[in-house]
Amino acid sequence: MALAGTLLPVALAIIMFGLGLSLAISDFRRVIVYPKATVVALGCQILVLPAICFGLVVVFDLPAALAVGMMLLAASPGGTTANLYSHLFGGDVALNVTLTAINSVLAVVTLPLVTNLSLSYFDGGSGTLGLQFDKTLQVVAIVLVPVAIGMAVRAMAPRFAERMNTPVKIASAIILALVIAGALLQELDHLGGYIRSVGLITLAFSVISLAVGYWAPRLAGVRRDQAIASCMEIGIHNATLSIAVALSLLNSPQMAVPAATYGVLMFFTAAGAGFLLRSRTAEPTPFEGSSA
Protein backbone atom coordinates (compact mmCIF):
# COMPACT_ATOMS: atom_id res chain seq x y z
CA MET A 1 0.00 0.00 0.00
CA ALA A 2 2.86 2.38 0.82
CA LEU A 3 4.29 1.91 -2.66
CA ALA A 4 0.91 2.49 -4.31
CA GLY A 5 0.31 5.54 -2.15
CA THR A 6 3.62 7.00 -3.33
CA LEU A 7 3.67 6.05 -7.01
CA LEU A 8 0.01 6.50 -7.94
CA PRO A 9 -0.07 10.25 -7.25
CA VAL A 10 3.14 10.50 -9.29
CA ALA A 11 1.50 8.63 -12.16
CA LEU A 12 -1.58 10.83 -11.95
CA ALA A 13 0.56 13.98 -11.81
CA ILE A 14 2.31 12.85 -15.00
CA ILE A 15 -1.06 12.21 -16.66
CA MET A 16 -2.37 15.63 -15.63
CA PHE A 17 0.88 17.22 -16.81
CA GLY A 18 0.31 15.55 -20.19
CA LEU A 19 -3.24 16.96 -20.20
CA GLY A 20 -1.81 20.41 -19.54
CA LEU A 21 0.51 20.04 -22.53
CA SER A 22 -2.59 19.83 -24.74
CA LEU A 23 -4.42 22.81 -23.21
CA ALA A 24 -4.20 26.56 -23.72
CA ILE A 25 -5.87 29.60 -22.17
CA SER A 26 -8.09 29.79 -25.25
CA ASP A 27 -9.68 26.49 -24.20
CA PHE A 28 -11.12 28.24 -21.15
CA ARG A 29 -12.23 31.26 -23.16
CA ARG A 30 -14.08 29.00 -25.57
CA VAL A 31 -16.84 28.61 -23.00
CA ILE A 32 -18.15 31.95 -24.29
CA VAL A 33 -18.56 30.36 -27.72
CA TYR A 34 -20.45 27.32 -26.35
CA PRO A 35 -22.38 28.71 -23.36
CA LYS A 36 -25.42 26.42 -23.47
CA ALA A 37 -23.50 23.22 -24.25
CA THR A 38 -20.95 23.97 -21.53
CA VAL A 39 -23.48 24.84 -18.82
CA VAL A 40 -25.65 21.78 -19.53
CA ALA A 41 -22.68 19.40 -19.59
CA LEU A 42 -21.17 20.81 -16.41
CA GLY A 43 -24.55 20.70 -14.68
CA CYS A 44 -24.84 17.02 -15.53
CA GLN A 45 -21.29 16.35 -14.41
CA ILE A 46 -21.43 18.19 -11.09
CA LEU A 47 -25.06 17.75 -9.98
CA VAL A 48 -27.00 15.13 -11.94
CA LEU A 49 -24.53 12.24 -12.02
CA PRO A 50 -23.63 12.27 -8.31
CA ALA A 51 -27.36 12.28 -7.53
CA ILE A 52 -27.97 9.35 -9.89
CA CYS A 53 -24.98 7.48 -8.48
CA PHE A 54 -26.26 8.00 -4.94
CA GLY A 55 -29.59 6.51 -5.95
CA LEU A 56 -27.88 3.50 -7.51
CA VAL A 57 -25.72 2.96 -4.44
CA VAL A 58 -28.79 3.00 -2.17
CA VAL A 59 -30.73 0.62 -4.44
CA PHE A 60 -27.79 -1.82 -4.70
CA ASP A 61 -27.17 -1.52 -0.93
CA LEU A 62 -23.38 -1.55 -1.27
CA PRO A 63 -21.03 -1.88 1.71
CA ALA A 64 -19.75 1.48 2.95
CA ALA A 65 -16.30 1.36 1.32
CA LEU A 66 -17.67 0.40 -2.10
CA ALA A 67 -20.45 2.98 -1.80
CA VAL A 68 -17.93 5.74 -1.14
CA GLY A 69 -15.82 4.43 -4.03
CA MET A 70 -18.81 4.76 -6.37
CA MET A 71 -19.49 8.32 -5.22
CA LEU A 72 -15.80 9.15 -5.64
CA LEU A 73 -16.04 7.89 -9.22
CA ALA A 74 -19.18 9.95 -9.87
CA ALA A 75 -17.44 13.08 -8.56
CA SER A 76 -14.41 12.61 -10.79
CA PRO A 77 -14.21 14.78 -13.92
CA GLY A 78 -14.20 13.45 -17.45
CA GLY A 79 -11.13 11.60 -18.62
CA THR A 80 -8.85 12.56 -21.49
CA THR A 81 -10.02 9.42 -23.34
CA ALA A 82 -13.25 11.32 -24.00
CA ASN A 83 -11.44 13.50 -26.53
CA LEU A 84 -10.41 10.47 -28.57
CA TYR A 85 -13.86 8.87 -28.47
CA SER A 86 -15.48 12.16 -29.40
CA HIS A 87 -13.18 12.48 -32.41
CA LEU A 88 -13.88 8.92 -33.53
CA PHE A 89 -17.67 9.28 -33.35
CA GLY A 90 -18.25 12.76 -34.75
CA GLY A 91 -18.27 14.90 -31.63
CA ASP A 92 -17.12 18.49 -31.27
CA VAL A 93 -13.61 17.87 -29.94
CA ALA A 94 -13.03 21.56 -29.22
CA LEU A 95 -15.94 21.41 -26.78
CA ASN A 96 -14.42 18.31 -25.19
CA VAL A 97 -11.14 20.12 -24.62
CA THR A 98 -13.00 23.04 -23.07
CA LEU A 99 -15.02 20.80 -20.75
CA THR A 100 -11.92 18.83 -19.73
CA ALA A 101 -10.09 22.04 -18.91
CA ILE A 102 -12.92 23.45 -16.80
CA ASN A 103 -13.62 20.12 -15.11
CA SER A 104 -9.98 19.77 -14.11
CA VAL A 105 -10.24 23.05 -12.21
CA LEU A 106 -13.67 22.43 -10.69
CA ALA A 107 -12.62 18.97 -9.47
CA VAL A 108 -10.36 20.62 -6.91
CA VAL A 109 -13.53 21.75 -5.12
CA THR A 110 -16.20 19.22 -6.14
CA LEU A 111 -14.17 16.05 -5.62
CA PRO A 112 -13.32 16.63 -1.93
CA LEU A 113 -16.83 17.94 -1.26
CA VAL A 114 -18.73 14.96 -2.69
CA THR A 115 -16.25 12.49 -1.24
CA ASN A 116 -16.49 14.00 2.22
CA LEU A 117 -20.29 14.01 2.18
CA SER A 118 -20.26 10.39 1.03
CA LEU A 119 -17.88 9.36 3.78
CA SER A 120 -20.04 11.11 6.35
CA TYR A 121 -23.21 9.39 5.09
CA PHE A 122 -21.96 5.87 4.35
CA ASP A 123 -18.95 5.49 6.61
CA GLY A 124 -19.68 7.67 9.61
CA GLY A 125 -17.16 10.32 8.57
CA SER A 126 -14.02 8.18 8.99
CA GLY A 127 -11.11 9.25 6.85
CA THR A 128 -12.82 12.41 5.62
CA LEU A 129 -11.23 14.16 2.71
CA GLY A 130 -13.11 17.33 1.93
CA LEU A 131 -12.86 19.21 5.23
CA GLN A 132 -9.21 18.35 5.88
CA PHE A 133 -7.15 21.18 4.51
CA ASP A 134 -3.97 19.16 4.00
CA LYS A 135 -5.76 16.52 1.90
CA THR A 136 -7.53 19.19 -0.13
CA LEU A 137 -4.11 20.63 -0.87
CA GLN A 138 -3.01 17.19 -2.03
CA VAL A 139 -5.90 17.10 -4.50
CA VAL A 140 -4.76 20.49 -5.78
CA ALA A 141 -1.19 19.21 -6.01
CA ILE A 142 -2.04 16.11 -8.07
CA VAL A 143 -4.76 17.67 -10.24
CA LEU A 144 -4.38 21.39 -10.79
CA VAL A 145 -0.67 22.08 -10.36
CA PRO A 146 0.53 19.57 -13.02
CA VAL A 147 -2.09 20.87 -15.47
CA ALA A 148 -0.91 24.43 -14.89
CA ILE A 149 2.73 23.43 -15.36
CA GLY A 150 1.88 21.57 -18.57
CA MET A 151 0.01 24.60 -19.91
CA ALA A 152 2.96 26.84 -19.04
CA VAL A 153 5.34 24.52 -20.88
CA ARG A 154 3.08 24.53 -23.94
CA ALA A 155 2.86 28.32 -23.90
CA MET A 156 6.64 28.77 -23.64
CA ALA A 157 7.77 25.84 -25.81
CA PRO A 158 4.95 24.55 -28.03
CA ARG A 159 7.22 22.31 -30.14
CA PHE A 160 8.71 20.69 -27.06
CA ALA A 161 5.21 20.16 -25.67
CA GLU A 162 4.18 18.45 -28.89
CA ARG A 163 7.21 16.14 -28.79
CA MET A 164 6.67 15.28 -25.13
CA ASN A 165 3.00 14.42 -25.49
CA THR A 166 3.45 10.76 -26.48
CA PRO A 167 6.38 9.92 -24.13
CA VAL A 168 4.47 11.39 -21.18
CA LYS A 169 1.41 9.28 -21.97
CA ILE A 170 3.50 6.11 -22.30
CA ALA A 171 5.38 6.73 -19.04
CA SER A 172 2.21 7.46 -17.09
CA ALA A 173 0.44 4.39 -18.50
CA ILE A 174 3.31 2.09 -17.48
CA ILE A 175 3.53 3.46 -13.94
CA LEU A 176 -0.23 3.41 -13.56
CA ALA A 177 -0.52 -0.21 -14.71
CA LEU A 178 2.18 -1.35 -12.27
CA VAL A 179 0.66 0.46 -9.32
CA ILE A 180 -2.91 -0.70 -9.96
CA ALA A 181 -1.71 -4.28 -10.46
CA GLY A 182 0.11 -4.13 -7.13
CA ALA A 183 -2.93 -2.71 -5.35
CA LEU A 184 -5.23 -5.35 -6.81
CA LEU A 185 -2.84 -8.13 -5.82
CA GLN A 186 -3.07 -6.94 -2.22
CA GLU A 187 -6.83 -7.50 -2.40
CA LEU A 188 -6.67 -10.66 -4.49
CA ASP A 189 -8.54 -12.82 -1.98
CA HIS A 190 -11.49 -10.42 -1.97
CA LEU A 191 -11.30 -9.27 -5.59
CA GLY A 192 -13.88 -11.72 -6.96
CA GLY A 193 -16.42 -10.64 -4.37
CA TYR A 194 -15.76 -6.96 -5.02
CA ILE A 195 -16.27 -7.36 -8.76
CA ARG A 196 -19.47 -9.32 -8.21
CA SER A 197 -20.63 -6.54 -5.90
CA VAL A 198 -19.86 -3.59 -8.19
CA GLY A 199 -19.82 -5.06 -11.71
CA LEU A 200 -23.51 -4.49 -12.39
CA ILE A 201 -23.72 -1.09 -10.71
CA THR A 202 -20.65 0.24 -12.54
CA LEU A 203 -22.09 -1.01 -15.82
CA ALA A 204 -25.40 0.68 -15.07
CA PHE A 205 -23.69 3.89 -14.02
CA SER A 206 -21.61 3.93 -17.21
CA VAL A 207 -24.64 3.45 -19.46
CA ILE A 208 -26.69 6.06 -17.59
CA SER A 209 -23.81 8.56 -17.67
CA LEU A 210 -23.51 8.22 -21.44
CA ALA A 211 -27.28 8.53 -21.92
CA VAL A 212 -27.55 11.62 -19.72
CA GLY A 213 -24.49 13.14 -21.38
CA TYR A 214 -26.17 12.91 -24.79
CA TRP A 215 -29.87 13.44 -24.14
CA ALA A 216 -29.69 16.30 -21.62
CA PRO A 217 -27.95 18.58 -24.16
CA ARG A 218 -30.26 17.43 -26.96
CA LEU A 219 -33.34 18.23 -24.90
CA ALA A 220 -31.79 21.64 -24.22
CA GLY A 221 -31.46 22.30 -27.96
CA VAL A 222 -27.71 21.72 -28.26
CA ARG A 223 -26.31 20.65 -31.64
CA ARG A 224 -25.87 16.93 -32.23
CA ASP A 225 -22.08 17.02 -32.56
CA GLN A 226 -21.83 18.91 -29.28
CA ALA A 227 -24.22 16.46 -27.63
CA ILE A 228 -21.93 13.63 -28.74
CA ALA A 229 -18.98 15.51 -27.23
CA SER A 230 -20.93 15.92 -24.00
CA CYS A 231 -21.90 12.23 -24.07
CA MET A 232 -18.25 11.20 -24.12
CA GLU A 233 -17.12 13.83 -21.61
CA ILE A 234 -19.88 13.00 -19.12
CA GLY A 235 -19.85 9.28 -19.82
CA ILE A 236 -16.10 8.69 -19.47
CA HIS A 237 -15.03 9.49 -15.93
CA ASN A 238 -11.43 9.83 -14.79
CA ALA A 239 -11.10 6.47 -13.07
CA THR A 240 -7.38 7.11 -12.54
CA LEU A 241 -8.13 10.11 -10.35
CA SER A 242 -10.64 8.10 -8.32
CA ILE A 243 -8.14 5.29 -7.78
CA ALA A 244 -5.42 7.75 -6.79
CA VAL A 245 -7.60 9.43 -4.16
CA ALA A 246 -8.83 6.08 -2.80
CA LEU A 247 -5.36 4.56 -2.48
CA SER A 248 -3.15 7.50 -1.60
CA LEU A 249 -5.42 9.88 0.32
CA LEU A 250 -8.05 7.58 1.81
CA ASN A 251 -5.74 4.57 2.16
CA SER A 252 -8.48 2.20 1.02
CA PRO A 253 -8.00 -0.43 -1.73
CA GLN A 254 -11.71 -1.30 -1.37
CA MET A 255 -12.75 2.23 -2.34
CA ALA A 256 -10.61 1.91 -5.48
CA VAL A 257 -12.43 -1.22 -6.69
CA PRO A 258 -15.45 0.53 -8.30
CA ALA A 259 -13.19 2.85 -10.32
CA ALA A 260 -10.93 -0.02 -11.37
CA THR A 261 -13.94 -2.07 -12.49
CA TYR A 262 -15.51 0.90 -14.25
CA GLY A 263 -12.19 1.71 -15.93
CA VAL A 264 -12.41 -1.57 -17.84
CA LEU A 265 -16.13 -1.57 -18.62
CA MET A 266 -16.37 2.02 -19.83
CA PHE A 267 -14.21 1.38 -22.90
CA PHE A 268 -16.87 -1.02 -24.18
CA THR A 269 -19.94 0.98 -23.15
CA ALA A 270 -18.50 4.21 -24.59
CA ALA A 271 -17.63 2.46 -27.85
CA GLY A 272 -21.13 0.97 -27.99
CA ALA A 273 -22.68 4.40 -27.44
CA GLY A 274 -20.44 5.89 -30.10
CA PHE A 275 -21.38 3.30 -32.73
CA LEU A 276 -25.05 3.69 -31.84
CA LEU A 277 -24.91 7.47 -32.21
CA ARG A 278 -22.93 7.26 -35.43
CA SER A 279 -25.51 4.91 -36.92
CA ARG A 280 -28.25 7.46 -36.33
CA THR A 281 -29.12 9.65 -39.27
CA ALA A 282 -28.13 13.31 -39.02
CA GLU A 283 -31.45 14.79 -40.11
CA PRO A 284 -32.82 17.67 -37.98
CA THR A 285 -34.86 16.68 -34.94
CA PRO A 286 -37.21 18.67 -32.69
CA PHE A 287 -34.23 19.17 -30.37
CA GLU A 288 -31.96 20.67 -33.03
CA GLY A 289 -30.89 24.20 -32.34
CA SER A 290 -28.06 26.59 -31.61
CA SER A 291 -25.64 26.06 -28.73
CA ALA A 292 -25.64 29.75 -27.95
CSV table of C-alpha atoms in Angstrom, one decimal:
chain,number,residue,atom,x,y,z
A,1,MET,CA,0.0,0.0,0.0
A,2,ALA,CA,2.9,2.4,0.8
A,3,LEU,CA,4.3,1.9,-2.7
A,4,ALA,CA,0.9,2.5,-4.3
A,5,GLY,CA,0.3,5.5,-2.1
A,6,THR,CA,3.6,7.0,-3.3
A,7,LEU,CA,3.7,6.0,-7.0
A,8,LEU,CA,0.0,6.5,-7.9
A,9,PRO,CA,-0.1,10.3,-7.2
A,10,VAL,CA,3.1,10.5,-9.3
A,11,ALA,CA,1.5,8.6,-12.2
A,12,LEU,CA,-1.6,10.8,-12.0
A,13,ALA,CA,0.6,14.0,-11.8
A,14,ILE,CA,2.3,12.9,-15.0
A,15,ILE,CA,-1.1,12.2,-16.7
A,16,MET,CA,-2.4,15.6,-15.6
A,17,PHE,CA,0.9,17.2,-16.8
A,18,GLY,CA,0.3,15.6,-20.2
A,19,LEU,CA,-3.2,17.0,-20.2
A,20,GLY,CA,-1.8,20.4,-19.5
A,21,LEU,CA,0.5,20.0,-22.5
A,22,SER,CA,-2.6,19.8,-24.7
A,23,LEU,CA,-4.4,22.8,-23.2
A,24,ALA,CA,-4.2,26.6,-23.7
A,25,ILE,CA,-5.9,29.6,-22.2
A,26,SER,CA,-8.1,29.8,-25.2
A,27,ASP,CA,-9.7,26.5,-24.2
A,28,PHE,CA,-11.1,28.2,-21.1
A,29,ARG,CA,-12.2,31.3,-23.2
A,30,ARG,CA,-14.1,29.0,-25.6
A,31,VAL,CA,-16.8,28.6,-23.0
A,32,ILE,CA,-18.2,31.9,-24.3
A,33,VAL,CA,-18.6,30.4,-27.7
A,34,TYR,CA,-20.5,27.3,-26.4
A,35,PRO,CA,-22.4,28.7,-23.4
A,36,LYS,CA,-25.4,26.4,-23.5
A,37,ALA,CA,-23.5,23.2,-24.2
A,38,THR,CA,-21.0,24.0,-21.5
A,39,VAL,CA,-23.5,24.8,-18.8
A,40,VAL,CA,-25.7,21.8,-19.5
A,41,ALA,CA,-22.7,19.4,-19.6
A,42,LEU,CA,-21.2,20.8,-16.4
A,43,GLY,CA,-24.6,20.7,-14.7
A,44,CYS,CA,-24.8,17.0,-15.5
A,45,GLN,CA,-21.3,16.3,-14.4
A,46,ILE,CA,-21.4,18.2,-11.1
A,47,LEU,CA,-25.1,17.8,-10.0
A,48,VAL,CA,-27.0,15.1,-11.9
A,49,LEU,CA,-24.5,12.2,-12.0
A,50,PRO,CA,-23.6,12.3,-8.3
A,51,ALA,CA,-27.4,12.3,-7.5
A,52,ILE,CA,-28.0,9.3,-9.9
A,53,CYS,CA,-25.0,7.5,-8.5
A,54,PHE,CA,-26.3,8.0,-4.9
A,55,GLY,CA,-29.6,6.5,-5.9
A,56,LEU,CA,-27.9,3.5,-7.5
A,57,VAL,CA,-25.7,3.0,-4.4
A,58,VAL,CA,-28.8,3.0,-2.2
A,59,VAL,CA,-30.7,0.6,-4.4
A,60,PHE,CA,-27.8,-1.8,-4.7
A,61,ASP,CA,-27.2,-1.5,-0.9
A,62,LEU,CA,-23.4,-1.5,-1.3
A,63,PRO,CA,-21.0,-1.9,1.7
A,64,ALA,CA,-19.8,1.5,3.0
A,65,ALA,CA,-16.3,1.4,1.3
A,66,LEU,CA,-17.7,0.4,-2.1
A,67,ALA,CA,-20.5,3.0,-1.8
A,68,VAL,CA,-17.9,5.7,-1.1
A,69,GLY,CA,-15.8,4.4,-4.0
A,70,MET,CA,-18.8,4.8,-6.4
A,71,MET,CA,-19.5,8.3,-5.2
A,72,LEU,CA,-15.8,9.1,-5.6
A,73,LEU,CA,-16.0,7.9,-9.2
A,74,ALA,CA,-19.2,10.0,-9.9
A,75,ALA,CA,-17.4,13.1,-8.6
A,76,SER,CA,-14.4,12.6,-10.8
A,77,PRO,CA,-14.2,14.8,-13.9
A,78,GLY,CA,-14.2,13.4,-17.5
A,79,GLY,CA,-11.1,11.6,-18.6
A,80,THR,CA,-8.8,12.6,-21.5
A,81,THR,CA,-10.0,9.4,-23.3
A,82,ALA,CA,-13.3,11.3,-24.0
A,83,ASN,CA,-11.4,13.5,-26.5
A,84,LEU,CA,-10.4,10.5,-28.6
A,85,TYR,CA,-13.9,8.9,-28.5
A,86,SER,CA,-15.5,12.2,-29.4
A,87,HIS,CA,-13.2,12.5,-32.4
A,88,LEU,CA,-13.9,8.9,-33.5
A,89,PHE,CA,-17.7,9.3,-33.4
A,90,GLY,CA,-18.2,12.8,-34.7
A,91,GLY,CA,-18.3,14.9,-31.6
A,92,ASP,CA,-17.1,18.5,-31.3
A,93,VAL,CA,-13.6,17.9,-29.9
A,94,ALA,CA,-13.0,21.6,-29.2
A,95,LEU,CA,-15.9,21.4,-26.8
A,96,ASN,CA,-14.4,18.3,-25.2
A,97,VAL,CA,-11.1,20.1,-24.6
A,98,THR,CA,-13.0,23.0,-23.1
A,99,LEU,CA,-15.0,20.8,-20.8
A,100,THR,CA,-11.9,18.8,-19.7
A,101,ALA,CA,-10.1,22.0,-18.9
A,102,ILE,CA,-12.9,23.4,-16.8
A,103,ASN,CA,-13.6,20.1,-15.1
A,104,SER,CA,-10.0,19.8,-14.1
A,105,VAL,CA,-10.2,23.1,-12.2
A,106,LEU,CA,-13.7,22.4,-10.7
A,107,ALA,CA,-12.6,19.0,-9.5
A,108,VAL,CA,-10.4,20.6,-6.9
A,109,VAL,CA,-13.5,21.7,-5.1
A,110,THR,CA,-16.2,19.2,-6.1
A,111,LEU,CA,-14.2,16.0,-5.6
A,112,PRO,CA,-13.3,16.6,-1.9
A,113,LEU,CA,-16.8,17.9,-1.3
A,114,VAL,CA,-18.7,15.0,-2.7
A,115,THR,CA,-16.3,12.5,-1.2
A,116,ASN,CA,-16.5,14.0,2.2
A,117,LEU,CA,-20.3,14.0,2.2
A,118,SER,CA,-20.3,10.4,1.0
A,119,LEU,CA,-17.9,9.4,3.8
A,120,SER,CA,-20.0,11.1,6.3
A,121,TYR,CA,-23.2,9.4,5.1
A,122,PHE,CA,-22.0,5.9,4.3
A,123,ASP,CA,-19.0,5.5,6.6
A,124,GLY,CA,-19.7,7.7,9.6
A,125,GLY,CA,-17.2,10.3,8.6
A,126,SER,CA,-14.0,8.2,9.0
A,127,GLY,CA,-11.1,9.2,6.8
A,128,THR,CA,-12.8,12.4,5.6
A,129,LEU,CA,-11.2,14.2,2.7
A,130,GLY,CA,-13.1,17.3,1.9
A,131,LEU,CA,-12.9,19.2,5.2
A,132,GLN,CA,-9.2,18.3,5.9
A,133,PHE,CA,-7.1,21.2,4.5
A,134,ASP,CA,-4.0,19.2,4.0
A,135,LYS,CA,-5.8,16.5,1.9
A,136,THR,CA,-7.5,19.2,-0.1
A,137,LEU,CA,-4.1,20.6,-0.9
A,138,GLN,CA,-3.0,17.2,-2.0
A,139,VAL,CA,-5.9,17.1,-4.5
A,140,VAL,CA,-4.8,20.5,-5.8
A,141,ALA,CA,-1.2,19.2,-6.0
A,142,ILE,CA,-2.0,16.1,-8.1
A,143,VAL,CA,-4.8,17.7,-10.2
A,144,LEU,CA,-4.4,21.4,-10.8
A,145,VAL,CA,-0.7,22.1,-10.4
A,146,PRO,CA,0.5,19.6,-13.0
A,147,VAL,CA,-2.1,20.9,-15.5
A,148,ALA,CA,-0.9,24.4,-14.9
A,149,ILE,CA,2.7,23.4,-15.4
A,150,GLY,CA,1.9,21.6,-18.6
A,151,MET,CA,0.0,24.6,-19.9
A,152,ALA,CA,3.0,26.8,-19.0
A,153,VAL,CA,5.3,24.5,-20.9
A,154,ARG,CA,3.1,24.5,-23.9
A,155,ALA,CA,2.9,28.3,-23.9
A,156,MET,CA,6.6,28.8,-23.6
A,157,ALA,CA,7.8,25.8,-25.8
A,158,PRO,CA,5.0,24.5,-28.0
A,159,ARG,CA,7.2,22.3,-30.1
A,160,PHE,CA,8.7,20.7,-27.1
A,161,ALA,CA,5.2,20.2,-25.7
A,162,GLU,CA,4.2,18.4,-28.9
A,163,ARG,CA,7.2,16.1,-28.8
A,164,MET,CA,6.7,15.3,-25.1
A,165,ASN,CA,3.0,14.4,-25.5
A,166,THR,CA,3.4,10.8,-26.5
A,167,PRO,CA,6.4,9.9,-24.1
A,168,VAL,CA,4.5,11.4,-21.2
A,169,LYS,CA,1.4,9.3,-22.0
A,170,ILE,CA,3.5,6.1,-22.3
A,171,ALA,CA,5.4,6.7,-19.0
A,172,SER,CA,2.2,7.5,-17.1
A,173,ALA,CA,0.4,4.4,-18.5
A,174,ILE,CA,3.3,2.1,-17.5
A,175,ILE,CA,3.5,3.5,-13.9
A,176,LEU,CA,-0.2,3.4,-13.6
A,177,ALA,CA,-0.5,-0.2,-14.7
A,178,LEU,CA,2.2,-1.4,-12.3
A,179,VAL,CA,0.7,0.5,-9.3
A,180,ILE,CA,-2.9,-0.7,-10.0
A,181,ALA,CA,-1.7,-4.3,-10.5
A,182,GLY,CA,0.1,-4.1,-7.1
A,183,ALA,CA,-2.9,-2.7,-5.4
A,184,LEU,CA,-5.2,-5.3,-6.8
A,185,LEU,CA,-2.8,-8.1,-5.8
A,186,GLN,CA,-3.1,-6.9,-2.2
A,187,GLU,CA,-6.8,-7.5,-2.4
A,188,LEU,CA,-6.7,-10.7,-4.5
A,189,ASP,CA,-8.5,-12.8,-2.0
A,190,HIS,CA,-11.5,-10.4,-2.0
A,191,LEU,CA,-11.3,-9.3,-5.6
A,192,GLY,CA,-13.9,-11.7,-7.0
A,193,GLY,CA,-16.4,-10.6,-4.4
A,194,TYR,CA,-15.8,-7.0,-5.0
A,195,ILE,CA,-16.3,-7.4,-8.8
A,196,ARG,CA,-19.5,-9.3,-8.2
A,197,SER,CA,-20.6,-6.5,-5.9
A,198,VAL,CA,-19.9,-3.6,-8.2
A,199,GLY,CA,-19.8,-5.1,-11.7
A,200,LEU,CA,-23.5,-4.5,-12.4
A,201,ILE,CA,-23.7,-1.1,-10.7
A,202,THR,CA,-20.6,0.2,-12.5
A,203,LEU,CA,-22.1,-1.0,-15.8
A,204,ALA,CA,-25.4,0.7,-15.1
A,205,PHE,CA,-23.7,3.9,-14.0
A,206,SER,CA,-21.6,3.9,-17.2
A,207,VAL,CA,-24.6,3.4,-19.5
A,208,ILE,CA,-26.7,6.1,-17.6
A,209,SER,CA,-23.8,8.6,-17.7
A,210,LEU,CA,-23.5,8.2,-21.4
A,211,ALA,CA,-27.3,8.5,-21.9
A,212,VAL,CA,-27.5,11.6,-19.7
A,213,GLY,CA,-24.5,13.1,-21.4
A,214,TYR,CA,-26.2,12.9,-24.8
A,215,TRP,CA,-29.9,13.4,-24.1
A,216,ALA,CA,-29.7,16.3,-21.6
A,217,PRO,CA,-27.9,18.6,-24.2
A,218,ARG,CA,-30.3,17.4,-27.0
A,219,LEU,CA,-33.3,18.2,-24.9
A,220,ALA,CA,-31.8,21.6,-24.2
A,221,GLY,CA,-31.5,22.3,-28.0
A,222,VAL,CA,-27.7,21.7,-28.3
A,223,ARG,CA,-26.3,20.6,-31.6
A,224,ARG,CA,-25.9,16.9,-32.2
A,225,ASP,CA,-22.1,17.0,-32.6
A,226,GLN,CA,-21.8,18.9,-29.3
A,227,ALA,CA,-24.2,16.5,-27.6
A,228,ILE,CA,-21.9,13.6,-28.7
A,229,ALA,CA,-19.0,15.5,-27.2
A,230,SER,CA,-20.9,15.9,-24.0
A,231,CYS,CA,-21.9,12.2,-24.1
A,232,MET,CA,-18.3,11.2,-24.1
A,233,GLU,CA,-17.1,13.8,-21.6
A,234,ILE,CA,-19.9,13.0,-19.1
A,235,GLY,CA,-19.9,9.3,-19.8
A,236,ILE,CA,-16.1,8.7,-19.5
A,237,HIS,CA,-15.0,9.5,-15.9
A,238,ASN,CA,-11.4,9.8,-14.8
A,239,ALA,CA,-11.1,6.5,-13.1
A,240,THR,CA,-7.4,7.1,-12.5
A,241,LEU,CA,-8.1,10.1,-10.3
A,242,SER,CA,-10.6,8.1,-8.3
A,243,ILE,CA,-8.1,5.3,-7.8
A,244,ALA,CA,-5.4,7.8,-6.8
A,245,VAL,CA,-7.6,9.4,-4.2
A,246,ALA,CA,-8.8,6.1,-2.8
A,247,LEU,CA,-5.4,4.6,-2.5
A,248,SER,CA,-3.2,7.5,-1.6
A,249,LEU,CA,-5.4,9.9,0.3
A,250,LEU,CA,-8.1,7.6,1.8
A,251,ASN,CA,-5.7,4.6,2.2
A,252,SER,CA,-8.5,2.2,1.0
A,253,PRO,CA,-8.0,-0.4,-1.7
A,254,GLN,CA,-11.7,-1.3,-1.4
A,255,MET,CA,-12.7,2.2,-2.3
A,256,ALA,CA,-10.6,1.9,-5.5
A,257,VAL,CA,-12.4,-1.2,-6.7
A,258,PRO,CA,-15.5,0.5,-8.3
A,259,ALA,CA,-13.2,2.8,-10.3
A,260,ALA,CA,-10.9,0.0,-11.4
A,261,THR,CA,-13.9,-2.1,-12.5
A,262,TYR,CA,-15.5,0.9,-14.2
A,263,GLY,CA,-12.2,1.7,-15.9
A,264,VAL,CA,-12.4,-1.6,-17.8
A,265,LEU,CA,-16.1,-1.6,-18.6
A,266,MET,CA,-16.4,2.0,-19.8
A,267,PHE,CA,-14.2,1.4,-22.9
A,268,PHE,CA,-16.9,-1.0,-24.2
A,269,THR,CA,-19.9,1.0,-23.2
A,270,ALA,CA,-18.5,4.2,-24.6
A,271,ALA,CA,-17.6,2.5,-27.8
A,272,GLY,CA,-21.1,1.0,-28.0
A,273,ALA,CA,-22.7,4.4,-27.4
A,274,GLY,CA,-20.4,5.9,-30.1
A,275,PHE,CA,-21.4,3.3,-32.7
A,276,LEU,CA,-25.1,3.7,-31.8
A,277,LEU,CA,-24.9,7.5,-32.2
A,278,ARG,CA,-22.9,7.3,-35.4
A,279,SER,CA,-25.5,4.9,-36.9
A,280,ARG,CA,-28.2,7.5,-36.3
A,281,THR,CA,-29.1,9.6,-39.3
A,282,ALA,CA,-28.1,13.3,-39.0
A,283,GLU,CA,-31.5,14.8,-40.1
A,284,PRO,CA,-32.8,17.7,-38.0
A,285,THR,CA,-34.9,16.7,-34.9
A,286,PRO,CA,-37.2,18.7,-32.7
A,287,PHE,CA,-34.2,19.2,-30.4
A,288,GLU,CA,-32.0,20.7,-33.0
A,289,GLY,CA,-30.9,24.2,-32.3
A,290,SER,CA,-28.1,26.6,-31.6
A,291,SER,CA,-25.6,26.1,-28.7
A,292,ALA,CA,-25.6,29.8,-27.9
